[in-house]
mmCIF file of C-alpha atoms in Angstrom:
data_model
loop_
_atom_site.group_PDB
_atom_site.id
_atom_site.type_symbol
_atom_site.label_atom_id
_atom_site.label_comp_id
_atom_site.label_asym_id
_atom_site.label_seq_id
_atom_site.Cartn_x
_atom_site.Cartn_y
_atom_site.Cartn_z
ATOM 1 C CA UNK H 1 -0.004 -0.018 0.105
ATOM 2 C CA UNK H 2 1.283 3.491 -0.784
ATOM 3 C CA UNK H 3 0.838 5.961 1.939
ATOM 4 C CA UNK H 4 0.722 9.826 1.922
ATOM 5 C CA UNK H 5 1.404 11.078 5.396
ATOM 6 C CA UNK H 6 0.380 14.744 6.308
ATOM 7 C CA UNK H 7 2.847 16.928 8.137
ATOM 8 C CA UNK H 8 -0.032 18.010 10.216
ATOM 9 C CA UNK H 9 -1.486 14.650 11.044
ATOM 10 C CA UNK H 10 -0.475 11.198 9.802
ATOM 11 C CA UNK H 11 -3.148 9.246 7.826
ATOM 12 C CA UNK H 12 -3.894 7.351 4.744
ATOM 13 C CA UNK H 13 -5.065 9.711 1.892
ATOM 14 C CA UNK H 14 -5.902 7.210 -0.864
ATOM 15 C CA UNK H 15 -5.093 3.610 -1.725
ATOM 16 C CA UNK H 16 -2.970 2.863 -4.821
ATOM 17 C CA UNK H 17 -6.045 1.985 -7.040
ATOM 18 C CA UNK H 18 -6.757 5.525 -8.121
ATOM 19 C CA UNK H 19 -4.671 8.665 -8.901
ATOM 20 C CA UNK H 20 -5.256 11.503 -6.412
ATOM 21 C CA UNK H 21 -5.955 14.799 -8.140
ATOM 22 C CA UNK H 22 -3.428 17.211 -6.402
ATOM 23 C CA UNK H 23 -1.071 20.267 -7.319
ATOM 24 C CA UNK H 24 -3.829 22.159 -9.054
ATOM 25 C CA UNK H 25 -6.346 19.698 -10.382
ATOM 26 C CA UNK H 26 -9.918 18.664 -9.467
ATOM 27 C CA UNK H 27 -10.737 15.742 -7.030
ATOM 28 C CA UNK H 28 -11.864 13.582 -9.900
ATOM 29 C CA UNK H 29 -10.306 10.076 -9.558
ATOM 30 C CA UNK H 30 -9.223 7.975 -12.581
ATOM 31 C CA UNK H 31 -8.220 4.365 -12.783
ATOM 32 C CA UNK H 32 -4.564 3.684 -12.422
ATOM 33 C CA UNK H 33 -3.105 1.533 -15.224
ATOM 34 C CA UNK H 34 -0.486 -0.969 -14.634
ATOM 35 C CA UNK H 35 1.786 0.716 -17.010
ATOM 36 C CA UNK H 36 1.447 4.051 -15.154
ATOM 37 C CA UNK H 37 2.202 2.321 -11.960
ATOM 38 C CA UNK H 38 5.220 0.526 -13.316
ATOM 39 C CA UNK H 39 6.619 3.766 -14.617
ATOM 40 C CA UNK H 40 6.110 5.621 -11.446
ATOM 41 C CA UNK H 41 7.778 2.858 -9.491
ATOM 42 C CA UNK H 42 10.633 2.622 -11.855
ATOM 43 C CA UNK H 43 11.002 6.477 -11.781
ATOM 44 C CA UNK H 44 11.189 6.194 -8.013
ATOM 45 C CA UNK H 45 13.827 3.525 -8.223
ATOM 46 C CA UNK H 46 15.962 5.419 -10.653
ATOM 47 C CA UNK H 47 15.801 8.501 -8.337
ATOM 48 C CA UNK H 48 16.655 6.525 -5.233
ATOM 49 C CA UNK H 49 19.643 4.904 -7.082
ATOM 50 C CA UNK H 50 20.887 8.276 -8.242
ATOM 51 C CA UNK H 51 20.671 9.672 -4.725
ATOM 52 C CA UNK H 52 22.442 6.667 -3.182
ATOM 53 C CA UNK H 53 25.249 6.669 -5.795
ATOM 54 C CA UNK H 54 25.906 10.349 -5.137
ATOM 55 C CA UNK H 55 25.906 9.762 -1.378
ATOM 56 C CA UNK H 56 23.185 12.380 -0.817
ATOM 57 C CA UNK H 57 20.830 12.414 2.264
ATOM 58 C CA UNK H 58 18.624 15.330 0.882
ATOM 59 C CA UNK H 59 17.768 16.854 -2.542
ATOM 60 C CA UNK H 60 15.201 18.856 -4.480
ATOM 61 C CA UNK H 61 13.344 16.561 -6.826
ATOM 62 C CA UNK H 62 11.336 17.873 -9.843
ATOM 63 C CA UNK H 63 8.825 16.184 -12.001
ATOM 64 C CA UNK H 64 6.865 16.891 -15.211
ATOM 65 C CA UNK H 65 3.173 16.979 -14.313
ATOM 66 C CA UNK H 66 1.967 18.817 -17.482
ATOM 67 C CA UNK H 67 3.349 20.084 -20.771
ATOM 68 C CA UNK H 68 4.581 23.793 -20.243
ATOM 69 C CA UNK H 69 6.841 23.832 -23.273
ATOM 70 C CA UNK H 70 4.836 26.807 -24.733
ATOM 71 C CA UNK H 71 6.244 28.854 -21.825
ATOM 72 C CA UNK H 72 9.833 27.359 -22.334
ATOM 73 C CA UNK H 73 9.468 25.315 -19.181
ATOM 74 C CA UNK H 74 10.122 21.721 -18.571
ATOM 75 C CA UNK H 75 9.612 20.672 -15.024
ATOM 76 C CA UNK H 76 6.441 21.778 -13.172
ATOM 77 C CA UNK H 77 6.593 20.681 -9.538
ATOM 78 C CA UNK H 78 9.370 20.160 -6.993
ATOM 79 C CA UNK H 79 9.461 18.651 -3.539
ATOM 80 C CA UNK H 80 12.363 17.979 -0.984
ATOM 81 C CA UNK H 81 13.374 14.375 -0.947
ATOM 82 C CA UNK H 82 15.216 13.048 2.070
ATOM 83 C CA UNK H 83 16.462 9.929 3.820
ATOM 84 C CA UNK H 84 14.515 9.493 7.013
ATOM 85 C CA UNK H 85 15.818 8.122 10.328
ATOM 86 C CA UNK H 86 13.821 4.945 9.578
ATOM 87 C CA UNK H 87 15.944 4.451 6.466
ATOM 88 C CA UNK H 88 13.278 5.225 3.961
ATOM 89 C CA UNK H 89 13.259 7.913 1.306
ATOM 90 C CA UNK H 90 10.415 10.492 1.472
ATOM 91 C CA UNK H 91 9.377 13.652 -0.287
ATOM 92 C CA UNK H 92 8.092 16.763 1.635
ATOM 93 C CA UNK H 93 5.929 18.810 -0.602
ATOM 94 C CA UNK H 94 3.059 21.326 -0.764
ATOM 95 C CA UNK H 95 -0.009 20.114 -2.584
ATOM 96 C CA UNK H 96 -3.082 21.847 -3.633
ATOM 97 C CA UNK H 97 -6.335 20.529 -2.192
ATOM 98 C CA UNK H 98 -8.609 19.276 -5.044
ATOM 99 C CA UNK H 99 -8.478 22.567 -7.092
ATOM 100 C CA UNK H 100 -9.598 24.748 -4.111
ATOM 101 C CA UNK H 101 -7.642 27.663 -2.741
ATOM 102 C CA UNK H 102 -6.256 25.759 0.010
ATOM 103 C CA UNK H 103 -3.053 23.560 0.293
ATOM 104 C CA UNK H 104 -1.290 21.390 2.863
ATOM 105 C CA UNK H 105 2.122 19.944 3.406
ATOM 106 C CA UNK H 106 2.747 16.183 2.967
ATOM 107 C CA UNK H 107 5.160 13.532 3.317
ATOM 108 C CA UNK H 108 5.055 11.209 0.325
ATOM 109 C CA UNK H 109 6.909 8.133 -0.654
ATOM 110 C CA UNK H 110 9.046 8.368 -3.756
ATOM 111 C CA UNK H 111 6.674 6.149 -5.632
ATOM 112 C CA UNK H 112 3.634 8.124 -4.792
ATOM 113 C CA UNK H 113 5.429 11.416 -5.849
ATOM 114 C CA UNK H 114 5.504 10.008 -9.420
ATOM 115 C CA UNK H 115 1.932 8.807 -9.524
ATOM 116 C CA UNK H 116 0.299 12.269 -9.747
ATOM 117 C CA UNK H 117 -0.935 12.307 -13.423
ATOM 118 C CA UNK H 118 2.390 12.744 -15.006
ATOM 119 C CA UNK H 119 2.747 14.314 -18.505
ATOM 120 C CA UNK H 120 6.227 12.636 -18.616
ATOM 121 C CA UNK H 121 8.259 10.484 -16.266
ATOM 122 C CA UNK H 122 11.468 12.636 -16.859
ATOM 123 C CA UNK H 123 12.692 13.949 -13.451
ATOM 124 C CA UNK H 124 15.515 16.214 -12.135
ATOM 125 C CA UNK H 125 17.498 16.276 -8.841
ATOM 126 C CA UNK H 126 19.090 19.481 -7.553
ATOM 127 C CA UNK H 127 21.573 18.570 -4.765
ATOM 128 C CA UNK H 128 22.724 21.155 -2.335
ATOM 129 C CA UNK H 129 26.295 21.625 -1.041
ATOM 130 C CA UNK H 130 26.957 19.757 2.179
ATOM 131 C CA UNK H 131 26.473 22.584 4.797
ATOM 132 C CA UNK H 132 23.137 23.566 3.281
ATOM 133 C CA UNK H 133 22.115 19.962 3.043
ATOM 134 C CA UNK H 134 22.721 19.607 6.687
ATOM 135 C CA UNK H 135 20.669 22.701 7.513
ATOM 136 C CA UNK H 136 17.870 21.575 5.182
ATOM 137 C CA UNK H 137 17.732 18.083 6.707
ATOM 138 C CA UNK H 138 17.444 19.648 10.153
ATOM 139 C CA UNK H 139 14.244 21.476 8.960
ATOM 140 C CA UNK H 140 12.791 18.350 7.341
ATOM 141 C CA UNK H 141 13.095 16.384 10.592
ATOM 142 C CA UNK H 142 11.403 19.118 12.620
ATOM 143 C CA UNK H 143 7.754 19.330 11.675
ATOM 144 C CA UNK H 144 6.932 22.821 13.370
ATOM 145 C CA UNK H 145 10.129 24.401 11.884
ATOM 146 C CA UNK H 146 9.394 23.021 8.382
ATOM 147 C CA UNK H 147 5.973 24.742 8.616
ATOM 148 C CA UNK H 148 7.330 28.173 9.240
ATOM 149 C CA UNK H 149 7.457 28.879 5.527
ATOM 150 C CA UNK H 150 4.068 27.486 4.763
ATOM 151 C CA UNK H 151 0.776 29.168 3.925
ATOM 152 C CA UNK H 152 -2.524 27.322 3.324
ATOM 153 C CA UNK H 153 -3.838 30.030 1.001
ATOM 154 C CA UNK H 154 -2.893 28.578 -2.532
ATOM 155 C CA UNK H 155 -2.494 30.072 -5.926
ATOM 156 C CA UNK H 156 -0.930 28.286 -8.870
ATOM 157 C CA UNK H 157 0.492 31.617 -10.065
ATOM 158 C CA UNK H 158 1.438 33.147 -6.635
ATOM 159 C CA UNK H 159 3.608 36.183 -6.909
ATOM 160 C CA UNK H 160 7.074 35.316 -5.300
ATOM 161 C CA UNK H 161 7.372 38.582 -3.300
ATOM 162 C CA UNK H 162 3.930 38.512 -1.660
ATOM 163 C CA UNK H 163 2.723 36.331 1.215
ATOM 164 C CA UNK H 164 -0.999 36.503 0.145
ATOM 165 C CA UNK H 165 -0.733 33.163 -1.599
ATOM 166 C CA UNK H 166 1.830 30.315 -2.002
ATOM 167 C CA UNK H 167 2.321 27.689 -4.620
ATOM 168 C CA UNK H 168 4.190 24.477 -4.300
ATOM 169 C CA UNK H 169 7.486 25.606 -5.829
ATOM 170 C CA UNK H 170 7.362 28.809 -3.600
ATOM 171 C CA UNK H 171 7.283 26.869 -0.479
ATOM 172 C CA UNK H 172 10.375 24.828 -1.585
ATOM 173 C CA UNK H 173 12.135 28.119 -2.563
ATOM 174 C CA UNK H 174 11.288 29.907 0.670
ATOM 175 C CA UNK H 175 12.390 26.869 2.654
ATOM 176 C CA UNK H 176 15.797 26.660 0.815
ATOM 177 C CA UNK H 177 16.195 30.419 1.463
ATOM 178 C CA UNK H 178 15.733 29.764 5.199
ATOM 179 C CA UNK H 179 18.109 26.844 5.201
ATOM 180 C CA UNK H 180 20.662 28.955 3.155
ATOM 181 C CA UNK H 181 20.622 31.489 6.058
ATOM 182 C CA UNK H 182 21.603 28.834 8.569
ATOM 183 C CA UNK H 183 17.892 28.594 9.481
ATOM 184 C CA UNK H 184 17.947 32.123 10.996
ATOM 185 C CA UNK H 185 14.942 33.231 8.938
ATOM 186 C CA UNK H 186 11.493 32.725 10.715
ATOM 187 C CA UNK H 187 8.856 34.171 8.516
ATOM 188 C CA UNK H 188 7.946 34.150 4.816
ATOM 189 C CA UNK H 189 8.547 37.926 4.516
ATOM 190 C CA UNK H 190 12.182 37.345 5.619
ATOM 191 C CA UNK H 191 12.748 34.582 3.290
ATOM 192 C CA UNK H 192 11.410 36.635 0.480
ATOM 193 C CA UNK H 193 13.631 39.602 1.444
ATOM 194 C CA UNK H 194 16.643 37.137 1.366
ATOM 195 C CA UNK H 195 15.609 36.000 -2.087
ATOM 196 C CA UNK H 196 15.376 39.525 -3.384
ATOM 197 C CA UNK H 197 18.525 40.494 -1.784
ATOM 198 C CA UNK H 198 20.317 37.582 -3.357
ATOM 199 C CA UNK H 199 18.932 38.259 -6.732
ATOM 200 C CA UNK H 200 16.255 35.723 -7.337
ATOM 201 C CA UNK H 201 14.470 36.158 -10.652
ATOM 202 C CA UNK H 202 11.098 34.487 -11.046
ATOM 203 C CA UNK H 203 9.811 33.203 -14.279
ATOM 204 C CA UNK H 204 7.745 35.675 -16.303
ATOM 205 C CA UNK H 205 4.722 34.163 -18.149
ATOM 206 C CA UNK H 206 3.005 36.264 -20.808
ATOM 207 C CA UNK H 207 -0.756 35.620 -20.385
ATOM 208 C CA UNK H 208 -3.529 37.245 -22.351
ATOM 209 C CA UNK H 209 -6.494 38.922 -20.824
ATOM 210 C CA UNK H 210 -8.864 36.034 -21.486
ATOM 211 C CA UNK H 211 -6.481 33.529 -19.927
ATOM 212 C CA UNK H 212 -6.187 35.573 -16.814
ATOM 213 C CA UNK H 213 -9.917 36.312 -16.353
ATOM 214 C CA UNK H 214 -10.796 32.726 -17.102
ATOM 215 C CA UNK H 215 -8.409 31.441 -14.572
ATOM 216 C CA UNK H 216 -9.571 33.771 -11.920
ATOM 217 C CA UNK H 217 -13.435 33.295 -12.660
ATOM 218 C CA UNK H 218 -13.523 29.511 -12.877
ATOM 219 C CA UNK H 219 -10.678 28.174 -10.941
ATOM 220 C CA UNK H 220 -10.329 28.646 -7.272
ATOM 221 C CA UNK H 221 -6.629 27.650 -7.225
ATOM 222 C CA UNK H 222 -5.641 30.501 -9.528
ATOM 223 C CA UNK H 223 -5.485 34.191 -8.500
ATOM 224 C CA UNK H 224 -3.654 37.254 -9.823
ATOM 225 C CA UNK H 225 -4.526 39.917 -7.212
ATOM 226 C CA UNK H 226 -1.202 39.411 -5.267
ATOM 227 C CA UNK H 227 0.791 40.442 -8.375
ATOM 228 C CA UNK H 228 1.744 44.189 -8.864
ATOM 229 C CA UNK H 229 -0.868 46.033 -10.957
ATOM 230 C CA UNK H 230 1.557 47.278 -13.532
ATOM 231 C CA UNK H 231 2.533 43.500 -14.310
ATOM 232 C CA UNK H 232 -0.772 41.732 -14.242
ATOM 233 C CA UNK H 233 -2.616 44.380 -16.137
ATOM 234 C CA UNK H 234 -0.136 43.983 -18.889
ATOM 235 C CA UNK H 235 -0.315 40.128 -18.746
ATOM 236 C CA UNK H 236 3.153 39.600 -17.276
ATOM 237 C CA UNK H 237 2.669 37.026 -14.649
ATOM 238 C CA UNK H 238 5.836 36.435 -12.513
ATOM 239 C CA UNK H 239 5.911 33.169 -10.346
ATOM 240 C CA UNK H 240 8.193 30.521 -8.946
ATOM 241 C CA UNK H 241 8.977 27.650 -11.270
ATOM 242 C CA UNK H 242 11.346 24.704 -11.117
ATOM 243 C CA UNK H 243 13.490 26.177 -13.793
ATOM 244 C CA UNK H 244 13.832 29.409 -11.877
ATOM 245 C CA UNK H 245 14.914 27.513 -8.654
ATOM 246 C CA UNK H 246 17.523 25.675 -10.505
ATOM 247 C CA UNK H 247 18.899 28.770 -12.379
ATOM 248 C CA UNK H 248 19.043 30.707 -9.109
ATOM 249 C CA UNK H 249 20.947 28.289 -7.114
ATOM 250 C CA UNK H 250 23.305 27.065 -9.835
ATOM 251 C CA UNK H 251 24.367 30.748 -10.397
ATOM 252 C CA UNK H 252 25.415 31.155 -6.885
ATOM 253 C CA UNK H 253 28.405 28.832 -7.307
ATOM 254 C CA UNK H 254 28.044 27.171 -4.008
ATOM 255 C CA UNK H 255 28.526 23.638 -5.250
ATOM 256 C CA UNK H 256 24.974 22.732 -6.252
ATOM 257 C CA UNK H 257 24.708 19.881 -8.684
ATOM 258 C CA UNK H 258 21.897 19.088 -11.223
ATOM 259 C CA UNK H 259 21.154 15.580 -12.284
ATOM 260 C CA UNK H 260 18.523 14.990 -14.923
ATOM 261 C CA UNK H 261 16.958 11.524 -14.974
ATOM 262 C CA UNK H 262 15.420 10.315 -18.183
ATOM 263 C CA UNK H 263 12.011 8.519 -18.070
ATOM 264 C CA UNK H 264 12.126 4.686 -17.823
ATOM 265 C CA UNK H 265 11.587 2.927 -21.059
ATOM 266 C CA UNK H 266 8.077 1.807 -21.732
ATOM 267 C CA UNK H 267 7.567 -1.955 -21.366
ATOM 268 C CA UNK H 268 6.975 -3.978 -24.504
ATOM 269 C CA UNK H 269 4.117 -6.463 -23.741
#
């Protein structure tokens, strides 16, 4: 059985017979095919092997949940994968609650991380330098500390320098900012100030008026009212993406490493 454990309270979310709709989709459940299950487990195994070969205890792991190539983006969602005290690999991540304007933090198994309606099973690892890895692992093992950069108010397109909403990637980035400071940042405002001071550049998406209005009117998990007026009225939406996180930390020349992992080969029946 695959388990999803809340950082707020442990419990079983769904059995592995359906795919849970998270990270911006509705609560509609769909049958899980054997091939999808196989690819998810194979992706998890490849990721674990990479981590163990590199001697890593913690890393940022990204997946391809949908096709964003028209925006020049590849990976859509990140979590923090770590080796727990019980010897198991887990992923800490923020997930949207069934297309609503709410989110929660979860502990997932690696297999479950790759079961979330993937567009592609390609993945990526961003490995921090040793001291930052130690600071990050300390946060992951302290539930209350890990939640200091968390907001339950969700928007898929949350603005990186506002605390009104948060998306999954923004939570990871703000958590990394706190760890990069030696865990001396205690609020989202402080993390965002650190990001600005250190030159973080969000991804700018160019969205037409109908796209923005349609998102706000018909989807509870998309909002634009946290963006500066001069940007949103011109259709320039800036948000945290996996690509922008990777570019930011690799540019710091602190010893970060990137490992891209191609999708497992489909099985020939």
